XYZ file of C-alpha atoms in Angstrom:
371
model
C 86.844 -19.899 15.132
C 87.257 -23.454 16.419
C 89.517 -22.301 19.233
C 86.965 -19.644 20.200
C 84.188 -22.188 20.541
C 86.406 -24.536 22.530
C 86.921 -21.708 24.977
C 83.213 -20.956 25.161
C 82.060 -24.528 25.574
C 84.912 -26.862 26.359
C 82.800 -29.720 27.691
C 80.266 -29.923 24.844
C 80.821 -31.536 21.450
C 80.317 -28.889 18.783
C 77.826 -28.864 15.946
C 80.389 -27.628 13.432
C 78.876 -29.494 10.491
C 75.437 -30.809 9.595
C 74.698 -33.262 6.784
C 71.371 -33.309 4.957
C 69.596 -35.344 2.292
C 66.198 -35.818 0.706
C 65.144 -37.395 4.009
C 65.184 -33.929 5.576
C 62.974 -32.474 2.853
C 63.316 -28.909 1.590
C 65.650 -26.785 3.722
C 65.391 -23.006 3.420
C 68.121 -20.409 3.663
C 66.492 -19.186 6.876
C 66.922 -22.615 8.450
C 70.618 -22.685 7.587
C 71.055 -19.143 8.899
C 69.482 -20.251 12.187
C 71.842 -23.232 12.351
C 74.799 -20.918 11.829
C 73.763 -18.131 14.208
C 72.225 -20.129 17.055
C 74.052 -23.474 16.907
C 77.502 -22.652 15.533
C 77.180 -24.668 12.320
C 79.845 -23.612 9.857
C 79.786 -26.394 7.247
C 77.059 -28.243 5.375
C 77.493 -31.612 3.633
C 74.748 -32.419 1.140
C 73.772 -35.817 -0.214
C 74.418 -35.791 -3.958
C 73.779 -39.314 -5.165
C 73.641 -43.032 -4.459
C 74.883 -45.940 -6.549
C 74.598 -45.194 -10.275
C 70.883 -44.390 -10.488
C 69.807 -42.116 -7.623
C 70.310 -38.346 -7.640
C 69.128 -36.499 -4.557
C 66.335 -34.179 -5.680
C 67.105 -31.642 -2.964
C 70.854 -31.408 -3.609
C 70.682 -28.256 -5.747
C 68.460 -26.316 -3.320
C 70.491 -27.472 -0.309
C 73.706 -26.314 -1.958
C 72.276 -22.964 -3.053
C 70.549 -22.216 0.251
C 73.542 -23.326 2.303
C 75.792 -21.041 0.319
C 73.310 -18.184 0.679
C 73.474 -18.686 4.450
C 77.245 -18.309 4.333
C 78.116 -21.937 5.090
C 80.936 -23.986 3.602
C 79.177 -26.518 1.384
C 80.353 -30.055 0.577
C 78.735 -33.227 -0.746
C 78.596 -36.971 -0.183
C 77.731 -40.041 -2.235
C 76.189 -43.177 -0.678
C 78.282 -46.066 -1.980
C 77.026 -49.427 -3.205
C 80.175 -50.490 -5.033
C 81.814 -53.852 -4.410
C 84.434 -53.762 -7.168
C 86.963 -51.255 -8.462
C 85.038 -50.870 -11.733
C 81.813 -50.189 -9.838
C 83.596 -47.622 -7.650
C 84.828 -45.743 -10.722
C 81.364 -45.847 -12.292
C 79.785 -44.488 -9.098
C 82.389 -41.728 -8.850
C 81.636 -40.663 -12.430
C 77.921 -40.653 -11.664
C 78.446 -38.682 -8.432
C 80.796 -36.178 -10.046
C 78.402 -35.467 -12.889
C 75.445 -35.167 -10.505
C 77.432 -32.788 -8.275
C 78.254 -30.549 -11.243
C 74.594 -30.358 -12.239
C 73.524 -29.638 -8.641
C 76.033 -26.778 -8.387
C 78.567 -28.177 -5.924
C 81.516 -25.799 -6.281
C 84.928 -26.967 -7.437
C 87.221 -27.484 -4.460
C 84.452 -28.784 -2.199
C 84.735 -32.184 -0.540
C 82.752 -34.988 -2.170
C 83.008 -37.839 0.315
C 82.137 -41.477 -0.274
C 79.733 -42.806 2.376
C 80.750 -46.446 2.913
C 78.509 -48.294 5.378
C 76.407 -50.923 3.589
C 76.515 -54.186 5.567
C 75.257 -56.197 2.579
C 77.821 -54.706 0.194
C 81.083 -53.378 1.663
C 80.372 -55.291 4.878
C 81.044 -58.635 3.198
C 84.337 -57.516 1.617
C 87.860 -57.678 3.008
C 89.665 -54.568 4.219
C 92.001 -54.810 1.231
C 89.080 -54.916 -1.217
C 87.370 -51.939 0.403
C 90.650 -49.991 0.434
C 91.159 -50.701 -3.268
C 87.612 -49.671 -4.153
C 87.645 -46.533 -1.997
C 90.948 -45.450 -3.518
C 89.516 -45.898 -7.016
C 86.454 -43.797 -6.143
C 88.545 -41.010 -4.634
C 90.989 -40.854 -7.537
C 88.109 -40.644 -9.975
C 86.164 -37.992 -8.060
C 89.228 -35.746 -8.012
C 89.028 -35.570 -11.809
C 85.903 -33.460 -11.359
C 87.782 -30.920 -9.239
C 86.514 -32.189 -5.877
C 88.496 -33.189 -2.824
C 87.866 -36.732 -1.600
C 87.253 -38.272 1.809
C 85.648 -41.371 3.351
C 82.696 -41.460 5.734
C 82.183 -44.635 7.756
C 81.397 -45.890 11.246
C 83.918 -46.118 14.039
C 83.520 -49.906 14.106
C 84.564 -50.086 10.435
C 87.440 -47.571 10.538
C 90.751 -49.467 10.299
C 88.786 -52.696 10.481
C 86.698 -52.895 7.327
C 88.729 -50.159 5.634
C 91.809 -48.047 6.307
C 91.227 -44.506 7.570
C 94.560 -42.740 7.883
C 95.291 -39.954 10.353
C 94.144 -36.476 9.310
C 91.629 -38.052 6.916
C 88.173 -39.521 7.300
C 84.802 -38.540 8.659
C 83.980 -41.096 11.346
C 80.655 -41.775 13.076
C 80.403 -42.917 16.683
C 77.749 -42.227 19.331
C 78.718 -42.332 23.036
C 76.310 -43.479 25.732
C 76.806 -40.127 27.427
C 77.828 -37.292 25.146
C 79.012 -34.574 27.513
C 82.780 -34.310 27.812
C 83.495 -36.839 25.042
C 85.933 -36.208 22.233
C 86.317 -39.121 19.816
C 88.324 -39.667 16.612
C 90.488 -36.595 17.130
C 93.037 -37.856 14.586
C 90.491 -37.635 11.778
C 88.899 -34.767 9.862
C 85.524 -35.019 11.544
C 83.538 -36.944 14.142
C 79.805 -37.434 13.603
C 78.568 -37.697 17.165
C 74.786 -37.537 16.832
C 72.155 -38.626 14.345
C 69.242 -36.913 16.066
C 70.249 -33.299 16.760
C 67.421 -30.769 16.781
C 67.446 -27.235 15.412
C 65.028 -24.530 16.471
C 63.164 -23.863 13.215
C 63.809 -27.162 11.416
C 61.733 -30.328 11.604
C 63.143 -33.697 12.627
C 66.553 -34.958 13.667
C 69.864 -34.224 11.942
C 73.338 -35.733 11.764
C 75.904 -33.370 13.281
C 79.694 -33.538 13.430
C 82.597 -31.878 15.181
C 85.465 -30.821 12.918
C 89.080 -31.327 13.928
C 90.724 -29.975 10.759
C 89.869 -27.351 8.155
C 89.304 -29.980 5.453
C 85.536 -29.407 5.313
C 85.878 -25.633 5.529
C 88.748 -25.109 3.063
C 88.757 -23.679 -0.444
C 85.505 -21.707 -0.290
C 84.984 -18.069 0.505
C 82.756 -17.666 3.542
C 82.615 -15.727 6.770
C 80.870 -18.041 9.201
C 80.243 -16.181 12.428
C 77.315 -16.903 14.754
C 75.427 -13.825 15.885
C 74.407 -15.326 19.240
C 77.335 -16.991 20.987
C 75.332 -17.520 24.174
C 72.721 -19.443 22.196
C 75.459 -21.556 20.592
C 76.795 -22.495 24.020
C 73.349 -23.294 25.438
C 72.210 -25.253 22.380
C 75.391 -27.323 22.242
C 75.062 -28.174 25.912
C 71.440 -29.205 25.380
C 72.381 -31.432 22.423
C 75.081 -33.067 24.525
C 72.478 -34.267 27.020
C 71.258 -36.837 24.503
C 72.496 -40.364 25.026
C 72.594 -43.371 22.747
C 74.379 -46.659 22.329
C 77.770 -46.148 20.658
C 77.986 -47.468 17.146
C 81.538 -48.616 17.814
C 80.161 -51.524 19.855
C 76.770 -51.930 18.204
C 76.038 -55.372 16.807
C 73.104 -56.913 14.998
C 71.125 -59.292 17.206
C 68.673 -61.931 16.052
C 64.994 -61.365 16.638
C 61.846 -62.905 15.192
C 59.106 -60.366 15.776
C 56.084 -58.864 14.129
C 55.521 -55.157 14.699
C 52.470 -53.033 13.957
C 53.378 -49.471 13.107
C 51.892 -46.736 15.298
C 52.835 -44.118 12.723
C 54.058 -43.956 9.139
C 57.676 -45.175 8.929
C 60.148 -45.076 6.056
C 61.514 -48.428 4.913
C 65.119 -47.939 3.752
C 67.782 -49.891 1.883
C 70.160 -49.595 4.861
C 70.094 -48.959 8.611
C 70.818 -45.242 8.318
C 68.779 -42.082 7.883
C 70.991 -41.318 4.880
C 69.960 -44.534 3.092
C 67.451 -44.268 0.254
C 63.778 -44.876 0.973
C 62.206 -47.998 -0.545
C 58.692 -46.976 0.479
C 56.823 -45.282 3.293
C 54.838 -47.814 5.328
C 51.567 -46.341 6.648
C 50.384 -46.576 10.236
C 48.782 -49.944 10.901
C 51.183 -51.860 8.666
C 52.551 -55.091 10.136
C 56.224 -55.854 9.610
C 58.063 -59.105 10.319
C 61.722 -58.699 11.278
C 64.692 -61.019 11.778
C 67.456 -58.792 13.233
C 67.848 -55.514 15.121
C 70.568 -53.017 16.077
C 70.886 -49.663 17.853
C 73.028 -47.221 15.896
C 72.930 -43.678 14.607
C 70.569 -42.584 17.368
C 67.840 -45.109 16.453
C 66.888 -48.742 16.935
C 66.747 -50.390 13.502
C 64.991 -53.631 12.576
C 65.670 -55.667 9.443
C 62.773 -56.926 7.333
C 63.422 -59.848 4.960
C 62.066 -59.056 1.496
C 61.776 -61.013 -1.723
C 64.839 -59.270 -3.169
C 66.944 -58.717 -0.057
C 66.192 -56.669 3.066
C 64.511 -53.467 4.139
C 65.356 -51.492 7.285
C 63.081 -49.394 9.482
C 63.551 -47.424 12.663
C 61.348 -48.763 15.453
C 62.143 -45.705 17.560
C 64.935 -43.409 18.759
C 67.618 -44.861 21.017
C 65.958 -43.171 24.000
C 62.610 -44.939 23.326
C 63.357 -47.871 21.047
C 59.752 -48.958 20.363
C 58.216 -45.489 20.051
C 57.003 -46.069 16.477
C 55.705 -49.633 16.826
C 53.607 -52.062 18.837
C 55.078 -55.539 19.262
C 53.583 -58.939 19.940
C 50.864 -58.686 17.288
C 49.171 -61.906 16.230
C 48.229 -62.464 12.602
C 46.297 -64.661 10.216
C 48.094 -65.941 7.162
C 46.939 -67.099 3.745
C 48.948 -69.460 1.537
C 48.898 -68.358 -2.098
C 47.412 -70.879 -4.524
C 47.706 -71.207 -8.293
C 45.513 -68.579 -9.975
C 45.505 -66.201 -6.995
C 46.205 -62.505 -7.424
C 46.550 -59.493 -5.118
C 42.967 -58.546 -6.077
C 41.386 -61.955 -5.414
C 43.117 -62.418 -2.042
C 42.306 -58.850 -0.969
C 38.640 -59.265 -1.932
C 38.269 -62.478 0.069
C 39.718 -60.832 3.147
C 38.010 -57.438 2.962
C 41.186 -55.508 2.182
C 42.334 -53.213 -0.557
C 45.136 -54.538 -2.751
C 47.404 -51.718 -1.552
C 46.806 -52.532 2.126
C 47.349 -56.251 1.578
C 50.585 -55.658 -0.311
C 51.979 -53.020 2.076
C 51.345 -55.079 5.227
C 53.455 -57.791 3.600
C 56.245 -55.339 2.745
C 55.476 -55.414 -0.979
C 53.625 -53.460 -3.673
C 50.716 -54.529 -5.877
C 53.226 -54.866 -8.720
C 55.207 -57.542 -6.877
C 54.677 -61.038 -8.295
C 53.284 -63.563 -5.824
C 53.799 -67.312 -6.135
C 51.922 -70.469 -5.066
C 53.070 -71.557 -1.624
C 53.910 -68.023 -0.494
C 52.403 -66.986 2.873
C 50.761 -63.562 3.159
C 49.539 -61.742 6.271
C 45.828 -61.080 5.820
C 44.867 -60.021 9.378
């Protein structure tokens, strides 16, 4: 099948595999059938879990509907581990969650390793040790293991051997590119569009049968002309390659033009902290273009939040910049309610425009945006 598509469309990267999570919402069998028949998708990789507390609520339906559409179905776990013991604990959590969600034995259950605040501060040796522990443990559940990471981290922050690994990298100009051919898969876009599905999707080209092995399926598109045309259209998209992307310092305040999800990492696969409504103001300290989007980092009381300010093709599509604000310094005895009342705001609005909730404790001396 792969050779056939190469012959049909040699200059376009293929959409062999799509990965989905709760961020994509409910995906029907009809949507997966359309992906298969019109875009050449043959494999589906479903988010299963994250850390040791989050189970993707759409994993079971994604697995069932993907299988019903005749796709090879695999899973992935978003890693937070920084030690070997944590890696084993996360693998146990992921394996159990995968069983409950119906991921079939023999499927791949990859570890998604990309957290700058966690694995990003570790040595290559430490990440290799932790990844190996996760993969050994996940195999006890009957799943095959692999590692997903960015091209800038592969064989830099962690070892990705030949004929293994699912590596992400986004060229400036897609057409004619063929990256990471020594690995299992290359994720080349984070914003692919499908005809009857809403929003952008991560898509990958497969170089081996690792993500299509061990499951019975006959994956044949019914419209090969549509596959060729749709792949060529997807290859027109351009973005900054993640292999050279770097965080840059910025000190800006944005006002959101539309509702935007605040995430725990700079990736559409990262869990959502909260959804910030239109009109919210957000202060940021760093920014990067990766995964098809421009991401900004928001300092928070317990770390950082990350939001997309726009796609790589229009980096400020979701925000207005250069907003000016009035601040209030919290005094002893103040509360969300008292400050909101004095400034004609609801508690929820006051808290959200400061990147917090009404349940967050505020302290004397803390500065809050009130206008």
